Short mmCIF file of C-alpha atoms in Angstrom, two decimals:
data_model
loop_
_atom_site.label_atom_id
_atom_site.label_comp_id
_atom_site.label_asym_id
_atom_site.label_seq_id
_atom_site.Cartn_x
_atom_site.Cartn_y
_atom_site.Cartn_z
CA UNK E 1 0.00 0.00 0.00
CA UNK E 2 1.30 3.41 -0.93
CA UNK E 3 1.04 6.38 1.38
CA UNK E 4 -0.74 9.16 -0.45
CA UNK E 5 1.23 12.39 -0.21
CA UNK E 6 -0.66 15.49 0.86
CA UNK E 7 -3.64 13.64 2.27
CA UNK E 8 -3.33 14.64 5.88
CA UNK E 9 -6.93 15.18 6.95
CA UNK E 10 -8.44 18.24 8.60
CA UNK E 11 -11.07 18.08 11.31
CA UNK E 12 -14.01 20.05 9.98
CA UNK E 13 -15.82 19.38 13.24
CA UNK E 14 -16.15 17.15 16.24
CA UNK E 15 -18.82 14.78 17.59
CA UNK E 16 -20.31 15.58 20.97
CA UNK E 17 -22.56 13.04 22.68
CA UNK E 18 -22.95 10.96 25.83
CA UNK E 19 -21.20 7.89 24.44
CA UNK E 20 -17.69 7.63 25.83
CA UNK E 21 -16.91 4.07 24.76
CA UNK E 22 -17.78 2.31 21.48
CA UNK E 23 -21.04 0.36 21.51
CA UNK E 24 -21.56 -2.89 19.64
CA UNK E 25 -25.11 -1.85 18.81
CA UNK E 26 -27.89 0.45 19.97
CA UNK E 27 -26.68 3.58 18.16
CA UNK E 28 -30.00 4.16 16.42
CA UNK E 29 -31.43 6.55 18.98
CA UNK E 30 -28.19 8.23 20.08
CA UNK E 31 -28.44 11.99 19.64
CA UNK E 32 -25.22 13.82 18.84
CA UNK E 33 -24.14 17.35 18.14
CA UNK E 34 -21.67 17.79 15.33
CA UNK E 35 -19.85 20.97 16.27
CA UNK E 36 -18.48 22.26 13.00
CA UNK E 37 -15.49 24.59 12.88
CA UNK E 38 -16.95 28.10 13.11
CA UNK E 39 -15.00 29.18 10.01
CA UNK E 40 -17.23 26.76 8.04
CA UNK E 41 -20.63 27.91 9.31
CA UNK E 42 -21.67 29.45 5.99
CA UNK E 43 -20.63 26.31 4.14
CA UNK E 44 -23.48 24.52 5.98
CA UNK E 45 -26.18 26.83 4.59
CA UNK E 46 -28.91 24.84 2.90
CA UNK E 47 -27.94 21.54 4.51
CA UNK E 48 -30.96 21.87 6.80
CA UNK E 49 -33.21 21.33 3.78
CA UNK E 50 -32.06 17.71 3.70
CA UNK E 51 -33.62 15.28 6.15
CA UNK E 52 -30.53 13.06 6.19
CA UNK E 53 -26.81 13.61 5.85
CA UNK E 54 -23.76 11.45 5.32
CA UNK E 55 -21.03 11.90 7.88
CA UNK E 56 -17.45 10.77 7.28
CA UNK E 57 -15.42 10.58 10.45
CA UNK E 58 -12.01 9.49 11.61
CA UNK E 59 -12.24 6.50 13.93
CA UNK E 60 -9.43 7.74 16.12
CA UNK E 61 -9.67 4.85 18.59
CA UNK E 62 -9.21 2.18 15.92
CA UNK E 63 -6.04 0.16 16.11
CA UNK E 64 -3.95 1.63 13.34
CA UNK E 65 -0.57 0.40 14.52
CA UNK E 66 0.70 -3.05 13.73
CA UNK E 67 -0.55 -5.56 11.22
CA UNK E 68 -4.25 -5.61 10.47
CA UNK E 69 -5.91 -9.02 10.15
CA UNK E 70 -7.06 -9.92 6.61
CA UNK E 71 -10.17 -11.59 7.99
CA UNK E 72 -12.39 -10.89 10.94
CA UNK E 73 -15.60 -12.08 12.54
CA UNK E 74 -18.10 -9.29 11.86
CA UNK E 75 -18.70 -7.19 15.00
CA UNK E 76 -16.36 -9.54 16.84
CA UNK E 77 -19.10 -12.17 16.96
CA UNK E 78 -17.46 -15.58 16.89
CA UNK E 79 -20.68 -17.19 15.66
CA UNK E 80 -20.50 -15.18 12.44
CA UNK E 81 -18.25 -16.44 9.63
CA UNK E 82 -14.69 -15.23 9.24
CA UNK E 83 -14.77 -12.86 6.26
CA UNK E 84 -12.43 -10.40 4.59
CA UNK E 85 -11.96 -7.11 6.42
CA UNK E 86 -13.47 -5.15 3.51
CA UNK E 87 -16.60 -7.32 3.62
CA UNK E 88 -17.26 -5.88 7.10
CA UNK E 89 -17.65 -2.46 8.70
CA UNK E 90 -14.89 -3.11 11.25
CA UNK E 91 -13.25 0.17 12.34
CA UNK E 92 -9.81 -1.46 12.13
CA UNK E 93 -9.06 -0.79 8.46
CA UNK E 94 -6.07 0.60 6.56
CA UNK E 95 -7.76 4.03 6.62
CA UNK E 96 -10.11 4.12 9.61
CA UNK E 97 -12.73 6.37 8.01
CA UNK E 98 -16.29 5.73 9.15
CA UNK E 99 -19.35 6.52 7.07
CA UNK E 100 -22.76 6.99 8.62
CA UNK E 101 -26.08 8.07 7.16
CA UNK E 102 -27.99 9.93 9.86
CA UNK E 103 -31.11 11.96 10.37
CA UNK E 104 -30.48 15.70 10.66
CA UNK E 105 -32.80 16.84 13.44
CA UNK E 106 -31.88 20.50 13.19
CA UNK E 107 -29.11 22.96 12.58
CA UNK E 108 -28.27 25.95 14.71
CA UNK E 109 -25.40 27.97 13.25
CA UNK E 110 -22.38 25.69 13.20
CA UNK E 111 -24.03 22.91 15.22
CA UNK E 112 -25.85 20.00 13.62
CA UNK E 113 -28.06 17.86 15.85
CA UNK E 114 -28.24 14.36 14.42
CA UNK E 115 -29.69 10.99 15.39
CA UNK E 116 -28.05 7.61 14.91
CA UNK E 117 -24.42 8.60 14.45
CA UNK E 118 -22.32 5.63 15.56
CA UNK E 119 -19.32 7.61 16.72
CA UNK E 120 -18.15 8.26 20.26
CA UNK E 121 -17.79 11.64 21.91
CA UNK E 122 -14.74 13.47 20.60
CA UNK E 123 -14.61 11.78 17.19
CA UNK E 124 -13.20 14.09 14.49
CA UNK E 125 -15.53 14.67 11.54
CA UNK E 126 -13.82 14.97 8.16
CA UNK E 127 -16.73 15.51 5.79
CA UNK E 128 -20.47 16.09 5.66
CA UNK E 129 -22.50 15.45 2.52
CA UNK E 130 -26.21 15.63 1.75
CA UNK E 131 -27.94 12.25 1.42
CA UNK E 132 -29.39 12.00 -2.06
CA UNK E 133 -31.86 9.14 -2.67
CA UNK E 134 -31.10 7.26 -5.86
CA UNK E 135 -27.46 8.25 -5.80
CA UNK E 136 -26.81 7.01 -2.25
CA UNK E 137 -29.46 4.30 -2.06
CA UNK E 138 -30.07 1.04 -3.85
CA UNK E 139 -33.45 -0.63 -4.17
CA UNK E 140 -32.36 -4.13 -5.12
CA UNK E 141 -29.31 -4.72 -2.94
CA UNK E 142 -28.35 -8.26 -2.07
CA UNK E 143 -26.37 -9.17 1.06
CA UNK E 144 -25.07 -12.49 2.41
CA UNK E 145 -27.10 -14.44 4.95
CA UNK E 146 -24.84 -13.54 7.86
CA UNK E 147 -25.93 -9.91 7.52
CA UNK E 148 -29.65 -10.61 7.60
CA UNK E 149 -29.40 -13.33 10.26
CA UNK E 150 -27.22 -11.45 12.71
CA UNK C 1 -9.77 23.77 11.12
CA UNK C 2 -7.23 21.56 12.83
CA UNK C 3 -4.96 19.24 10.92
CA UNK C 4 -5.41 15.74 12.30
CA UNK C 5 -2.05 14.20 13.15
CA UNK C 6 -1.34 10.73 11.82
CA UNK C 7 -4.12 10.75 9.24
CA UNK C 8 -2.07 10.50 6.10
CA UNK C 9 -4.09 8.17 3.92
CA UNK C 10 -2.95 5.00 2.18
CA UNK C 11 -4.05 3.98 -1.29
CA UNK C 12 -5.64 0.56 -0.87
CA UNK C 13 -6.22 0.49 -4.60
CA UNK C 14 -6.66 2.49 -7.76
CA UNK C 15 -9.49 3.08 -10.22
CA UNK C 16 -8.97 1.98 -13.81
CA UNK C 17 -11.47 3.01 -16.48
CA UNK C 18 -11.82 4.87 -19.77
CA UNK C 19 -12.69 8.22 -18.19
CA UNK C 20 -9.70 10.53 -18.28
CA UNK C 21 -11.47 13.79 -17.41
CA UNK C 22 -14.25 14.38 -14.86
CA UNK C 23 -17.79 14.18 -16.26
CA UNK C 24 -20.65 16.38 -15.06
CA UNK C 25 -23.04 13.46 -15.44
CA UNK C 26 -23.45 10.15 -17.25
CA UNK C 27 -21.44 8.04 -14.79
CA UNK C 28 -24.25 5.51 -14.27
CA UNK C 29 -23.07 3.05 -16.90
CA UNK C 30 -19.31 3.58 -16.58
CA UNK C 31 -17.56 0.29 -15.86
CA UNK C 32 -14.40 0.47 -13.78
CA UNK C 33 -11.88 -1.91 -12.33
CA UNK C 34 -10.78 -1.23 -8.81
CA UNK C 35 -7.31 -2.74 -8.67
CA UNK C 36 -6.72 -3.41 -5.00
CA UNK C 37 -3.21 -3.68 -3.59
CA UNK C 38 -2.29 -7.34 -3.90
CA UNK C 39 -1.32 -7.50 -0.22
CA UNK C 40 -5.02 -6.97 0.53
CA UNK C 41 -6.50 -9.66 -1.71
CA UNK C 42 -7.59 -11.88 1.18
CA UNK C 43 -9.22 -8.92 2.91
CA UNK C 44 -11.70 -8.82 -0.01
CA UNK C 45 -12.95 -12.37 0.59
CA UNK C 46 -16.70 -12.44 0.98
CA UNK C 47 -17.24 -9.00 -0.54
CA UNK C 48 -18.51 -10.68 -3.70
CA UNK C 49 -21.57 -11.84 -1.76
CA UNK C 50 -22.74 -8.23 -1.69
CA UNK C 51 -24.41 -6.82 -4.80
CA UNK C 52 -23.30 -3.27 -3.98
CA UNK C 53 -20.32 -1.70 -2.30
CA UNK C 54 -19.41 1.72 -0.96
CA UNK C 55 -16.19 3.16 -2.32
CA UNK C 56 -14.35 6.00 -0.63
CA UNK C 57 -11.80 7.64 -2.86
CA UNK C 58 -9.44 10.57 -2.84
CA UNK C 59 -10.45 13.17 -5.43
CA UNK C 60 -6.85 13.95 -6.33
CA UNK C 61 -7.78 16.46 -9.02
CA UNK C 62 -9.87 18.63 -6.69
CA UNK C 63 -8.52 22.08 -5.96
CA UNK C 64 -7.14 21.72 -2.49
CA UNK C 65 -4.85 24.72 -2.52
CA UNK C 66 -6.08 28.19 -1.72
CA UNK C 67 -9.31 29.29 -0.11
CA UNK C 68 -12.40 27.18 -0.75
CA UNK C 69 -15.64 29.04 -1.41
CA UNK C 70 -18.25 28.74 1.36
CA UNK C 71 -21.03 28.56 -1.22
CA UNK C 72 -21.28 27.07 -4.67
CA UNK C 73 -23.79 26.45 -7.41
CA UNK C 74 -24.35 22.67 -7.37
CA UNK C 75 -22.54 20.98 -10.25
CA UNK C 76 -21.42 24.43 -11.39
CA UNK C 77 -24.91 25.08 -12.77
CA UNK C 78 -25.59 28.81 -12.48
CA UNK C 79 -29.34 28.21 -12.67
CA UNK C 80 -29.23 26.27 -9.39
CA UNK C 81 -29.24 28.25 -6.13
CA UNK C 82 -26.02 29.18 -4.37
CA UNK C 83 -25.82 26.86 -1.37
CA UNK C 84 -23.28 25.94 1.27
CA UNK C 85 -20.46 23.70 0.12
CA UNK C 86 -21.54 20.91 2.50
CA UNK C 87 -25.06 20.96 1.05
CA UNK C 88 -23.51 19.82 -2.25
CA UNK C 89 -21.35 16.96 -3.50
CA UNK C 90 -18.72 19.29 -4.97
CA UNK C 91 -15.29 17.64 -5.02
CA UNK C 92 -13.68 20.87 -3.79
CA UNK C 93 -14.04 20.31 -0.04
CA UNK C 94 -11.69 20.61 2.94
CA UNK C 95 -11.04 16.86 2.66
CA UNK C 96 -11.70 15.81 -0.94
CA UNK C 97 -12.99 12.33 -0.12
CA UNK C 98 -15.62 11.02 -2.51
CA UNK C 99 -18.21 8.43 -1.58
CA UNK C 100 -19.97 6.32 -4.18
CA UNK C 101 -22.38 3.42 -3.87
CA UNK C 102 -21.83 1.14 -6.84
CA UNK C 103 -22.87 -2.21 -8.18
CA UNK C 104 -20.22 -4.91 -7.82
CA UNK C 105 -20.35 -6.83 -11.09
CA UNK C 106 -17.71 -9.36 -10.12
CA UNK C 107 -14.48 -9.92 -8.29
CA UNK C 108 -11.44 -11.68 -9.63
CA UNK C 109 -8.67 -11.91 -7.05
CA UNK C 110 -7.67 -8.38 -6.19
CA UNK C 111 -9.74 -6.77 -8.96
CA UNK C 112 -13.29 -5.56 -8.45
CA UNK C 113 -15.36 -4.77 -11.53
CA UNK C 114 -17.95 -2.14 -10.66
CA UNK C 115 -20.57 -0.06 -12.45
CA UNK C 116 -21.38 3.59 -11.82
CA UNK C 117 -18.27 4.72 -9.99
CA UNK C 118 -17.94 8.47 -10.61
CA UNK C 119 -14.16 8.63 -10.39
CA UNK C 120 -11.68 9.13 -13.20
CA UNK C 121 -8.94 6.73 -14.23
CA UNK C 122 -6.10 6.77 -11.72
CA UNK C 123 -8.15 7.85 -8.71
CA UNK C 124 -6.76 6.43 -5.45
CA UNK C 125 -9.22 4.32 -3.46
CA UNK C 126 -8.97 4.66 0.31
CA UNK C 127 -11.70 2.34 1.55
CA UNK C 128 -14.23 -0.23 0.41
CA UNK C 129 -17.21 -1.20 2.53
CA UNK C 130 -20.19 -3.49 1.95
CA UNK C 131 -23.48 -1.69 1.27
CA UNK C 132 -25.95 -2.68 3.96
CA UNK C 133 -29.60 -1.77 3.33
CA UNK C 134 -31.20 -0.16 6.35
CA UNK C 135 -27.89 1.06 7.70
CA UNK C 136 -26.84 2.84 4.50
CA UNK C 137 -30.27 3.63 3.08
CA UNK C 138 -33.18 5.77 4.17
CA UNK C 139 -36.75 5.22 3.09
CA UNK C 140 -38.22 8.61 3.98
CA UNK C 141 -35.47 11.03 2.95
CA UNK C 142 -36.42 14.60 2.08
CA UNK C 143 -34.34 16.79 -0.23
CA UNK C 144 -34.73 20.40 -1.41
CA UNK C 145 -36.45 21.17 -4.69
CA UNK C 146 -33.21 22.00 -6.51
CA UNK C 147 -32.14 18.36 -6.16
CA UNK C 148 -35.31 16.88 -7.64
CA UNK C 149 -35.68 19.56 -10.31
CA UNK C 150 -32.12 19.48 -11.61
#
């Protein structure tokens, strides 16, 4: 794997919520504030017209040192099959960037109140995008049995 | 905005297709190979059981130097309203990371053949995730008129 020159990321904001340690599940109802850098407040204008947004965040607690396993049990559940890292959403990846689609409850200046963001308090946010049905969604997606049976 | 230490990204793969210059639209039927670093071949195992994947990529041609505008006309179309940068999918963002949901046509070793990836030939890929309906999709999403009328 090649390091990409000039790709050091900037924190455009930070997650604030009550979750201090990663949860295995139960994120659906977690409310979070995304506190965006105040220099970027204007760049949020119009986002509040979207009901949902895509948040990219840096999973700063993921194990980035050492050798990553090629295969993992999804969500650490031993009863699920061992599959390739990229067939899972494990945070321990070559680039630990998380992607969540969340409901935007409201915006107040540089603060976005969202529901369902699976990131702990203090997580750096690296991008925010509007969720666009059709472009971001698929109607006929197929997944393996271990996903539906989990 | 704070630079995040230790976030230099790695290319886990590269996009290969016939598109040498960015297109404004018409990506839907573009076929691409994602040539994944051969050290990561095993980490792809099981991905082929998903019909769709999420690709995060570094938009290396985006203008990252100089001051970014706070507001833009979506897709550079002057007839669309001027909205905040984060209310658009413009590639010119503080962290030019693109996110596409694409159909996985097939996998052969370290090569993923996909359809609809809106990235030009040579684009570095930084992450690949399985598309999981329900987690990645929204059934009741609302968007502003300029999105539906474009």
